[in-house]
XYZ file of C-alpha atoms in Angstrom:
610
model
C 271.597 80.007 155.410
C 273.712 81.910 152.604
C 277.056 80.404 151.722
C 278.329 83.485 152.650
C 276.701 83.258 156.185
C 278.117 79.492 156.512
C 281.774 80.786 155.543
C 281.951 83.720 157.771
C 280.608 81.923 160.891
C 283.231 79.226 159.986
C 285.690 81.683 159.664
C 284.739 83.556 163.129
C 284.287 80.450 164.809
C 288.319 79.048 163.695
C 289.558 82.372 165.531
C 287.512 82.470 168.378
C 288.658 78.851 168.975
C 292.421 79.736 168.599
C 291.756 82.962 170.732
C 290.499 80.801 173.324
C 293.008 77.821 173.083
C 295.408 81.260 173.494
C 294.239 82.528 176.439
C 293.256 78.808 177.973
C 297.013 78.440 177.496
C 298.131 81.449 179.034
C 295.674 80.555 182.131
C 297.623 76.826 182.651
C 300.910 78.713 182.282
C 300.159 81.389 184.689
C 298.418 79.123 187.063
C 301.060 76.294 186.608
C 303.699 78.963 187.615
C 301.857 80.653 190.475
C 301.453 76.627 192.166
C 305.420 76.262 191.488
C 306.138 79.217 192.951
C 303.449 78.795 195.796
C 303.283 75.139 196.699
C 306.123 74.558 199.088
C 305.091 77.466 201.255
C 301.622 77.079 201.101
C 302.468 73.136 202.152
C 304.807 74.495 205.521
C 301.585 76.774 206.526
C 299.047 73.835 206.190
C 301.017 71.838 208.025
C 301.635 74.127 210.663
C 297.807 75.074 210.974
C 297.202 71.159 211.432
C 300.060 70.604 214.200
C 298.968 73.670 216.042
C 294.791 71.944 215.778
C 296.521 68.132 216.617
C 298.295 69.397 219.652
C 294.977 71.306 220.892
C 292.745 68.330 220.425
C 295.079 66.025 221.940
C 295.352 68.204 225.016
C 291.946 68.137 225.658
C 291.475 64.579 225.137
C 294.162 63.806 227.488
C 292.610 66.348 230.379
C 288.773 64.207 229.711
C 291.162 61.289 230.196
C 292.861 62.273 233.175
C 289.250 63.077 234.876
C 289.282 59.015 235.188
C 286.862 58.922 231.846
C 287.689 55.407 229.790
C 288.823 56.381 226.521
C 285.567 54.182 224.636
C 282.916 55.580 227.120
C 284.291 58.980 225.687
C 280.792 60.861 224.400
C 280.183 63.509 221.516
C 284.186 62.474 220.234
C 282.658 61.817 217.218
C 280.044 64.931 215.906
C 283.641 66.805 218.267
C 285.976 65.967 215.613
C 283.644 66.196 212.518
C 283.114 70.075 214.024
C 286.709 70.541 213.649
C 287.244 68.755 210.115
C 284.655 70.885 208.740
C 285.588 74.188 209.845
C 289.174 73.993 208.783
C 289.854 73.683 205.526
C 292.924 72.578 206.226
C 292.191 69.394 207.502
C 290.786 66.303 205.519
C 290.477 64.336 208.274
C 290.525 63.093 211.909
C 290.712 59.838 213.731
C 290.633 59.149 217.358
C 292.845 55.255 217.579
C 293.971 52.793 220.338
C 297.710 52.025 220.731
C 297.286 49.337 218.945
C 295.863 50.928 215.681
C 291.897 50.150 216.783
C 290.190 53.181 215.305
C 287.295 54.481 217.896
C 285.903 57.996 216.142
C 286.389 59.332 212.824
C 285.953 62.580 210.876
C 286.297 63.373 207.223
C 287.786 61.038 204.760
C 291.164 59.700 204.563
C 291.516 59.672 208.271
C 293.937 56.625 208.682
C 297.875 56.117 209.262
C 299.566 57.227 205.919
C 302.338 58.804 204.881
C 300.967 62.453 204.777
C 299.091 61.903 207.951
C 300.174 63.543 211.476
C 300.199 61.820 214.598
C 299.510 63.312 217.757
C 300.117 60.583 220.861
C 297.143 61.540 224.197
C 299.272 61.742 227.268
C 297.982 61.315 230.764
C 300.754 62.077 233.497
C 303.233 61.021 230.814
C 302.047 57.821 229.828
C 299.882 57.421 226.185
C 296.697 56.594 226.110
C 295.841 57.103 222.671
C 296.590 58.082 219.336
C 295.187 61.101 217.595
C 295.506 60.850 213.313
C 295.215 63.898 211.442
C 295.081 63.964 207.350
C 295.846 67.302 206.420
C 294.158 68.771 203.277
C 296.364 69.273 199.666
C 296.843 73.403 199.917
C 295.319 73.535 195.914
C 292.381 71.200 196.275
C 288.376 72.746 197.452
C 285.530 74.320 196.282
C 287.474 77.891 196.308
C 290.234 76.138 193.704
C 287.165 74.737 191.737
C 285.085 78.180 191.473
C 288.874 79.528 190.318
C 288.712 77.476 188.061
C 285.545 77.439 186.701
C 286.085 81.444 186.847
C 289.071 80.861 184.669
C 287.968 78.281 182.036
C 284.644 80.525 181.043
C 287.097 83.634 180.900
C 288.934 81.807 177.973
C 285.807 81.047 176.531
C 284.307 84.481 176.654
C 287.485 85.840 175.469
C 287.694 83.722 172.369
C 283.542 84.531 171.886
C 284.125 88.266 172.096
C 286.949 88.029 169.585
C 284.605 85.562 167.415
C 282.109 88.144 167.272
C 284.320 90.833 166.604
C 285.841 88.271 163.664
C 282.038 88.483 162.310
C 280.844 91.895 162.936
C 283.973 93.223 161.045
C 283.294 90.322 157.864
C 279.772 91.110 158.368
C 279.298 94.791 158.605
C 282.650 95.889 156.740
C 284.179 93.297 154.904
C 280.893 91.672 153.114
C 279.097 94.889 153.358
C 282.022 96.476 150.623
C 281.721 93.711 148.603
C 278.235 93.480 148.348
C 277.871 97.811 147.023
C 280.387 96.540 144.905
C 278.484 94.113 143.656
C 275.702 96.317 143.458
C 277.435 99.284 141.565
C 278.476 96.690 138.773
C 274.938 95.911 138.576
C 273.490 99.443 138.401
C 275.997 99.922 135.970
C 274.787 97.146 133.701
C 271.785 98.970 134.043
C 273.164 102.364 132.500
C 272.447 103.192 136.793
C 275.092 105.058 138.612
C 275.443 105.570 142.123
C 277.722 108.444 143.618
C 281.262 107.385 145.606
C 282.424 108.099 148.766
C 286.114 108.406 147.828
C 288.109 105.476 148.496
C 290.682 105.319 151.958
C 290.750 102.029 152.791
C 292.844 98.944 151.881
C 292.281 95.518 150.428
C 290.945 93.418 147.555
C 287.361 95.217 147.390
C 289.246 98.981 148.378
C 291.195 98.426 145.080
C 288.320 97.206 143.206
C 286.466 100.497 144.348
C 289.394 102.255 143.121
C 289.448 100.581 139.875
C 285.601 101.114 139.160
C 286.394 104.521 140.390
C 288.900 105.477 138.233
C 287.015 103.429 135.153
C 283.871 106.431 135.607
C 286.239 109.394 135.171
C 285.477 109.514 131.265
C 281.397 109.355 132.185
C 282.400 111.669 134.765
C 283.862 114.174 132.044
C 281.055 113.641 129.764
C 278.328 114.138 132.543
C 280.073 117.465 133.415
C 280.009 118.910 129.565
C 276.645 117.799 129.281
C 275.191 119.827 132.734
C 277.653 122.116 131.240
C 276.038 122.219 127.992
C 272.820 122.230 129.704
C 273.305 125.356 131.880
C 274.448 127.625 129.039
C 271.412 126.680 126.927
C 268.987 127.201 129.851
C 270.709 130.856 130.438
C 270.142 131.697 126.876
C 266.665 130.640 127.192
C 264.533 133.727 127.507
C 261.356 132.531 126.797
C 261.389 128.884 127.712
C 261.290 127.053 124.633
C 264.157 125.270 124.737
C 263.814 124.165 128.536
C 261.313 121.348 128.036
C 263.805 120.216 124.922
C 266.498 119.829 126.680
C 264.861 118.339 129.188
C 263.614 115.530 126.943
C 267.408 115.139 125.494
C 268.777 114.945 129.136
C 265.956 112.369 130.845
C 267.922 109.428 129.548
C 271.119 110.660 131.258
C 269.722 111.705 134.921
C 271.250 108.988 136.450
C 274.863 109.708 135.278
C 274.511 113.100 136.556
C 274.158 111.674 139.908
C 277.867 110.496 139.902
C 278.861 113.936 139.108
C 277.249 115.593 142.410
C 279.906 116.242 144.842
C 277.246 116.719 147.642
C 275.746 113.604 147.164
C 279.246 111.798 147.622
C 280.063 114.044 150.435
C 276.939 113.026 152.505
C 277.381 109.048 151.863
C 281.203 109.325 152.626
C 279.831 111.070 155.975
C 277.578 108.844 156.593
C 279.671 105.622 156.140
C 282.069 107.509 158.558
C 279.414 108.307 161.302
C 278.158 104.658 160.934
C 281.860 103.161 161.745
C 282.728 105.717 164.407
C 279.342 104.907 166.353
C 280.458 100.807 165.938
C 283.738 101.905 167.755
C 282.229 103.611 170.368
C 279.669 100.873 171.320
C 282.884 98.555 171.652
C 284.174 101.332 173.732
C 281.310 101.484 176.071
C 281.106 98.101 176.453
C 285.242 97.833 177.713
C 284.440 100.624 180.231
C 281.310 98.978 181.500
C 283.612 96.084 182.793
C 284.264 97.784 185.848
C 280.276 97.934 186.773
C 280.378 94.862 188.878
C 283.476 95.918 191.248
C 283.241 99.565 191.121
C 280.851 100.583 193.828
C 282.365 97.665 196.645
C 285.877 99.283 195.501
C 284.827 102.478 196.609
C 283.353 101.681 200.160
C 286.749 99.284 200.811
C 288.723 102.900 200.248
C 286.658 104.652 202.850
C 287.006 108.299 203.243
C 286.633 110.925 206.211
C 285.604 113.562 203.926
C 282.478 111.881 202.542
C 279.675 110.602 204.784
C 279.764 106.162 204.733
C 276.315 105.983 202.541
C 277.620 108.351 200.064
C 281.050 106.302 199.094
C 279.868 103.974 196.394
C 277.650 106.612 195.057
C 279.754 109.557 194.246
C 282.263 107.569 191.481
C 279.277 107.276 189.355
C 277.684 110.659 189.927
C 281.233 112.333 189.045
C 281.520 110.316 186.390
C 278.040 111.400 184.770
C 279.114 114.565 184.936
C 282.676 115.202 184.419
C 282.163 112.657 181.143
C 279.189 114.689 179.882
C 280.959 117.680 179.781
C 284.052 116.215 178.340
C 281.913 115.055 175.481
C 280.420 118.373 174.640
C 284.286 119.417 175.052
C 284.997 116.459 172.425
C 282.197 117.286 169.808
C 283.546 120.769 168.977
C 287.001 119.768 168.336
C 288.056 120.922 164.560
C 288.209 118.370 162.604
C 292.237 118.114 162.120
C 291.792 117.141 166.250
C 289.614 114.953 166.217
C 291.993 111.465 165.479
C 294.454 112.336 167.870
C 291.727 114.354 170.606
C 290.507 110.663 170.395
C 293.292 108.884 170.693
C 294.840 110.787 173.802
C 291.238 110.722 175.565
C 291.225 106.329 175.298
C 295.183 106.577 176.889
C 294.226 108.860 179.342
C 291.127 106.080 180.436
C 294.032 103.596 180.146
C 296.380 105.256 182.587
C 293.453 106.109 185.224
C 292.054 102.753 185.172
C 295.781 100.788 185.605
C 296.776 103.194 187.745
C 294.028 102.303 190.494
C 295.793 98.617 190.990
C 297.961 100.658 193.051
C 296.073 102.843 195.052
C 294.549 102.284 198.568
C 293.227 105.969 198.394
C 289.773 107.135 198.130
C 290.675 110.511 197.036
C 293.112 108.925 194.336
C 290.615 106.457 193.493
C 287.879 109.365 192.949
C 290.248 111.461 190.740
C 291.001 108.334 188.527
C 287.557 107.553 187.839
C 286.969 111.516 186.957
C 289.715 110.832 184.482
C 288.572 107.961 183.313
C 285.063 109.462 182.430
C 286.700 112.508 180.954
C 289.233 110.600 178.861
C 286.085 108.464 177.433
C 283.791 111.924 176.827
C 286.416 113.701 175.101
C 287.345 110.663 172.468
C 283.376 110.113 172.419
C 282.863 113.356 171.569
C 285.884 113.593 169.608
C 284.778 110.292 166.975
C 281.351 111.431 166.496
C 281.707 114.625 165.917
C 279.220 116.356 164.778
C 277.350 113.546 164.394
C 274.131 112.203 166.222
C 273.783 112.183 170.206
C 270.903 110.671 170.145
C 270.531 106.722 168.275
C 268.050 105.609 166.166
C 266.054 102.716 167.970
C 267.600 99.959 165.858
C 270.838 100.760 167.734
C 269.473 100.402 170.761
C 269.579 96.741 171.563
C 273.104 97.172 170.621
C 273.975 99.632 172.959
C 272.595 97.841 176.280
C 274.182 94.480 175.095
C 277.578 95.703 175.325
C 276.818 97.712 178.469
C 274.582 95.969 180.418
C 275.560 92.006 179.208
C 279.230 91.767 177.867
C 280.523 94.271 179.655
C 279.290 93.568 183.126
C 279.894 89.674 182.616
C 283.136 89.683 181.066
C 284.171 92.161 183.994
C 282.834 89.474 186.822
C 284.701 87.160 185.238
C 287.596 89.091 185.426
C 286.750 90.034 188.887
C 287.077 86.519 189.901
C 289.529 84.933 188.382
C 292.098 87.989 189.319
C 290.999 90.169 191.716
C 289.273 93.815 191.426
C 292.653 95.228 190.937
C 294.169 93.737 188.375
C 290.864 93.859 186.831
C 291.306 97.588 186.492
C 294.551 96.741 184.920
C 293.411 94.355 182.211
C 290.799 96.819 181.762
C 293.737 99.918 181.306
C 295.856 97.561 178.879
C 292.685 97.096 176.844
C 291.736 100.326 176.345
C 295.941 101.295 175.340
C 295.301 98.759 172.864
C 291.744 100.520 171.875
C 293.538 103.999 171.710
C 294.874 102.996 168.209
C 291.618 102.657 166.467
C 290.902 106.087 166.581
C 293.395 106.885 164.194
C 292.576 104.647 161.515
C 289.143 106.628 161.579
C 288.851 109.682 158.385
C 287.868 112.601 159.945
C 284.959 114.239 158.305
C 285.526 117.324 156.148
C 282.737 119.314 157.001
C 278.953 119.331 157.213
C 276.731 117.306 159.783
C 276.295 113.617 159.540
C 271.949 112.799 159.498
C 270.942 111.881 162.401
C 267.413 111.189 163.845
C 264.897 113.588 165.016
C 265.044 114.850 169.072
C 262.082 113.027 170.635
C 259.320 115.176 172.499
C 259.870 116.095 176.321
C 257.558 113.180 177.198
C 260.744 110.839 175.742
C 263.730 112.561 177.500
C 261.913 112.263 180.712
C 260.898 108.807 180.556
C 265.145 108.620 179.617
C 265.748 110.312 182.895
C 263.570 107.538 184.350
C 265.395 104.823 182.844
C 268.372 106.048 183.737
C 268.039 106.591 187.211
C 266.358 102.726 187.826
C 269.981 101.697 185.792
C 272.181 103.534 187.900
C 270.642 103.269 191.396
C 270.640 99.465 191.054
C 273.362 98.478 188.756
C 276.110 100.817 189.624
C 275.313 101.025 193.217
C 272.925 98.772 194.706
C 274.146 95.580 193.427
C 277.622 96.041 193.517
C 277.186 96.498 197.193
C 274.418 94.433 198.199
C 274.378 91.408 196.055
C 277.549 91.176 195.063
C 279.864 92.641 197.331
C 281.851 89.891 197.758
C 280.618 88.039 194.463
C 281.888 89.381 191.001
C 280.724 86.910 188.868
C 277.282 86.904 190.015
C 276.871 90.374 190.264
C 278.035 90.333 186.240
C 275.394 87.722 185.779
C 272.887 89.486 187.667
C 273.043 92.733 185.331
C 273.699 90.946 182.148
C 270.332 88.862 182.650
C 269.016 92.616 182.971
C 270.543 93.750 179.866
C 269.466 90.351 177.709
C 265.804 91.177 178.970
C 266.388 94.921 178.007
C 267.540 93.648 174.198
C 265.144 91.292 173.666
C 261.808 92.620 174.222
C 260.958 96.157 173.469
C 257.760 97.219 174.951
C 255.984 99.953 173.375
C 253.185 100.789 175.989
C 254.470 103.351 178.542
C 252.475 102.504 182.062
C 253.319 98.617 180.992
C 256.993 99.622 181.131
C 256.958 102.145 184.004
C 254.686 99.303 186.089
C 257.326 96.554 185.381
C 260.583 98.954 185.870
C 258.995 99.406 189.684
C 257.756 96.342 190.442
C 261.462 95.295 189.377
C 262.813 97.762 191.580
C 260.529 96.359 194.739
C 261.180 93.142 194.199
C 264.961 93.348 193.912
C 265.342 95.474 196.821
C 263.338 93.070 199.146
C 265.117 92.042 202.526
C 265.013 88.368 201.718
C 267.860 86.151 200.353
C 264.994 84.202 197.474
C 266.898 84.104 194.406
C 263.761 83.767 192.149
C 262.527 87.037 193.361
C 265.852 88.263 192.160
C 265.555 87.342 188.813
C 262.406 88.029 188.165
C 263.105 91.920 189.650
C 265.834 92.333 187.536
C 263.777 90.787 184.243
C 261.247 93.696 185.248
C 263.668 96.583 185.321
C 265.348 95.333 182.351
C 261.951 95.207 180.371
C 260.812 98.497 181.579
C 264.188 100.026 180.961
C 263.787 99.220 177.363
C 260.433 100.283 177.332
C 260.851 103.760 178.919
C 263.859 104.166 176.690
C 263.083 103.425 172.532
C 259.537 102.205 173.098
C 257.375 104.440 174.730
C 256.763 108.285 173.356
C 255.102 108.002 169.998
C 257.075 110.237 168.619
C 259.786 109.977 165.695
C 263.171 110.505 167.144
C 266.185 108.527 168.554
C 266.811 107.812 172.171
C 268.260 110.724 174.218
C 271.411 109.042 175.976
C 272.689 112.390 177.589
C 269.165 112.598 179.243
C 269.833 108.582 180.161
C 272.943 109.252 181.949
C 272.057 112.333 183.724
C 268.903 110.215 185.079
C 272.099 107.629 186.205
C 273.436 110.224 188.248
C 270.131 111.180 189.956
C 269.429 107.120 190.355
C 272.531 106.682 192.040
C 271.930 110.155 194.517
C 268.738 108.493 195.563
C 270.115 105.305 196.679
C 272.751 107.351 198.694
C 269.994 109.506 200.031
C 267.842 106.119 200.938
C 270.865 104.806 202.610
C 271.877 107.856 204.591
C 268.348 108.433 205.966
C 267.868 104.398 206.914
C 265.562 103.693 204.059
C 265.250 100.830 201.561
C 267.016 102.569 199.204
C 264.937 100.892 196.349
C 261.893 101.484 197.436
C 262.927 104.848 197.459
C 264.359 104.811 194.219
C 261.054 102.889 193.123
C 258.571 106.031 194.418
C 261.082 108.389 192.537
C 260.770 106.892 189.212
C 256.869 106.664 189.778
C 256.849 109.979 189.870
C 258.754 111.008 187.330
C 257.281 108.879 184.691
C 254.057 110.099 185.931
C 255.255 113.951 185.161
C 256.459 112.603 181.506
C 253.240 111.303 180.813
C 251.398 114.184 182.002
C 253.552 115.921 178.738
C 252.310 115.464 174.958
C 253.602 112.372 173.465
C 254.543 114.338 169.582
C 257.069 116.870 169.196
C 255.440 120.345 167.877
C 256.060 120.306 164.436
């Protein structure tokens, strides 16, 4: 590994350990306050739960008793009380004693005398008989306290990995990647080799270094200029030609100096370096937003509505969504460019605001309008940062995009889900994203022009998109949310991030191999049967053949057609609704749907017409 390597993983992994230590911290303190403030109530209602069971049990004790029963020829005490133990989590134990301390039947652990226990005496006509013990359970100690926190602990964790890898992607990508043309431009110019320069806006070591080289080429600069100068008045004197292939001789030496001179040439790299760190924002972006995919749906159908029919709740947030956000990004990329910083800006608050301001609502209606926001505050500063640029990404992007959506996002979002509730999920979710609306405007607006971008694939590619997209949406924005984790954040997270790791990993490039594992995916996930392994290996289908449908299919040269992807999201999630309303396995449904649809796309030539 380069030394560089070893010092910037060293460096990453130092912050993500004091970003985690930070919010491991800030977990004890809130927890540690929440159990102070909680305890002594919490302590009154156990104990009152456990009186009101002791005084029950003991009744009917004494009324067996009274029938003239002796108390040890009592039968079924025992499997009686262990019954009762087990479905009350407020008990520990339970113990069935003499008068004189003899224990006959116990339940649980802990059952004895002691000086937490509760003693309930068995009266017959007045007189005691026996003794019923009762150990009531601490109010902070179970399985539910452990899964809290387990929930918490790996929240701290993924929040110091997420700001580890942000630590290395920006030493990495920005940082290293300066110093290293830097490095390069001293050695071209060694080499009498001179590369044009996007002009310099940053800050920092390497910015002023830039600068400094920069300013050091302004004399070559001037010469380069007299000489094409010198060059174009001799070539319009020219008449016949002769001195053309002279000068050329006299100016071969110098090409590459005139290269620093051509403003074009500068123009286009400084655009490009701009499109390249705009399009690293907005994966970040996508990835905050897609923390809401594992509570988003379930929200929805807890909201309820009278206006829409009961199969349709969890399906229209994402279908609005699709669309309103669509729009807003076509609204976004033809923004002048003096807009564009603060268009962006204003479009990440206004996701902020919706998404903090559903903690508070109990609305469907209000709940629908803030996701519409939400999607339209995200399109617009989408549209907004790239500009002109590229809606479509080259395929080397593409693992990139479906690991933030469909792996952090989703995971760090059941985490969040259930350590803290879907609510002030939303809100963590809205503070991140007021954070996010700053980075916008340290972005340089282009001045002009139209970043390069990839080729538009053929037909055949945008429908196998639509395909993709509507297996993604039908199961991860609706299906799942609602089916397999309605109730269970965390897994529904790490159900769709196993999806998206699949989806990143392997990239198929054989179209009916994709399109056969995307639906047997879909068929086995949507099974009526409770088998875990059928689970994952469903969702490890429709993540391969996600990929596969998406960057590795058409043979055609081209990017990957996200609009197409997310208006096939939409459709996806209309078809589960549809299944649902009608009484159908909604993934079957979904399953047929896609079949067909990749079958049209491959009826279509693979190449665009050139």
């Amino acid at each position: 590994m380069p030394a560089s390597w070893r010092r910037d993983l060293l460096i990453a992994a130092l912050l993500g350990l004091i970003v985690a230590a930070a919010a491991a911290l800030a977990t004890l303190s809130l927890h540690q306050a929440a159990t102070r403030d909680s305890l002594p109530s919490l302590v009154q209602t156990n104990q009152a739960g456990v009186e009101a069971i002791g005084r029950s049990v003991a009744d009917q004790l004494a009324r067996a008793l009274g029938y003239g029963i002796p108390l040890e020829s009592l039968h079924g005490v025992e499997p009686y009380l262990a019954a009762l133990v087990g479905g009350a989590p407020s008990l520990q134990g339970m113990a069935l004693a003499t008068l004189d301390g003899r224990t006959l039947h116990n339940a649980g652990h802990s059952a004895t005398p002691s000086g937490t226990s509760m003693a309930f005496s068995v009266l017959v006509e007045g007189v005691p008989r026996a003794e019923l013990v009762l150990t009531p359970a601490p109010p902070l100690v179970g399985p539910a306290i452990d899964r809290l926190w387990v929930a918490l602990l790996a929240n701290s964790a993924a929040t110091g990995l997420i700001g580890a890898v942000v630590v290395l992607a920006f030493l990495r990508r920005h940082h290293d990647a300066a110093r290293d043309r830097l490095r390069t431009q001293f050695s071209d110019a060694r080499a009498d080799r001179y590369q044009s320069l996007p002009p310099v806006t940053e800050t920092g070591a390497v910015a002023r270094a830039f600068a400094a080289y920069d300013g050091a080429l302004d004399p070559v600069r001037n010469a380069t200029r007299s000489l094409s100068d010198a060059v174009a008045t001799v070539r319009a004197i020219d008449f016949d030609g002769s001195l053309s292939e002279r000068v050329s001789t006299l100016t071969e030496p110098a090409g590459s100096l005139l290269a620093i001179s051509d403003p074009d040439r500068a123009d286009r790299a400084d655009r490009t370096e701009q499109a390249r760190g705009a399009a690293w924002l907005l994966v970040g972006l996508l990835g905050l937003y897609a923390t809401a995919l594992p509570f988003v749906a379930n929200f929805a159908i807890d909201r309820q509505s009278n206006l829409v029919p009961s199969a349709f709740w969890p399906v229209l947030p994402p279908i609005v969504e699709a669309s309103v956000g669509l729009l807003a990004f076509v609204i976004g990329r033809h923004l002048p460019d003096w807009a564009r910083r603060p268009a962006a800006a204003a479009g990440l608050l206004t996701v902020a605001v919706a998404c903090a301001m559903v903690f508070g609502t109990r609305d469907y209606t209000l709940f629908l309008g803030y996701r519409v926001g939400a999607a339209a505050g995200l399109g617009v500063a989408a549209g907004a940062m790239l500009g002109a640029g590229a809606v479509r990404t080259a395929r080397p992007w593409v693992p990139t995009v479906l690991i933030a959506v469909l792996t952090v996002g989703p995971v760090v979002g059941g985490l969040l889900g259930e350590a803290f509730g879907r609510r002030a999920a939303f809100l963590t979710i809205g503070c991140a994203f007021a954070m996010a609306s700053l980075a916008p405007l340290f972005l340089h607006p282009t001045t002009g022009g139209r970043a390069s971008r990839p080729a538009p694939p053929a037909l055949q590619g945008r429908v196998f998109a639509v395909a993709a997209g509507m297996a993604a949406g039908g199961t991860f924005l609706v299906w799942m949310p609602i089916r397999l984790g309605y109730e269970d954040y965390l897994a529904d997270g790490l159900w769709i991030g196993l999806a998206g790791l699949a989806a990143a990993a392997v990239r198929l490039r054989r179209p009916p191999v994709s399109a056969g594992l995307l639906v047997a995916g879909l068929v086995l996930t949507g099974l009526p049967t409770q088998l875990p392994e059928l689970w994952w290996l469903g969702l490890v289908g429709i993540g391969l053949g996600l990929r596969g449908l998406l960057d590795g299919g058409p043979a055609t040269p081209g990017g990957v057609d996200w609009p197409m992807a997310i208006i096939g999201s939409a459709l996806g999630s209309l078809a589960v609704g549809a299944g649902e309303s009608v009484g159908l396995p909604p993934l079957m449904g979904l399953a047929a749907l896609c079949t067909a649809v990749v079958a049209a796309g491959g009826l279509l030539p693979p190449r665009r017409d050139r």
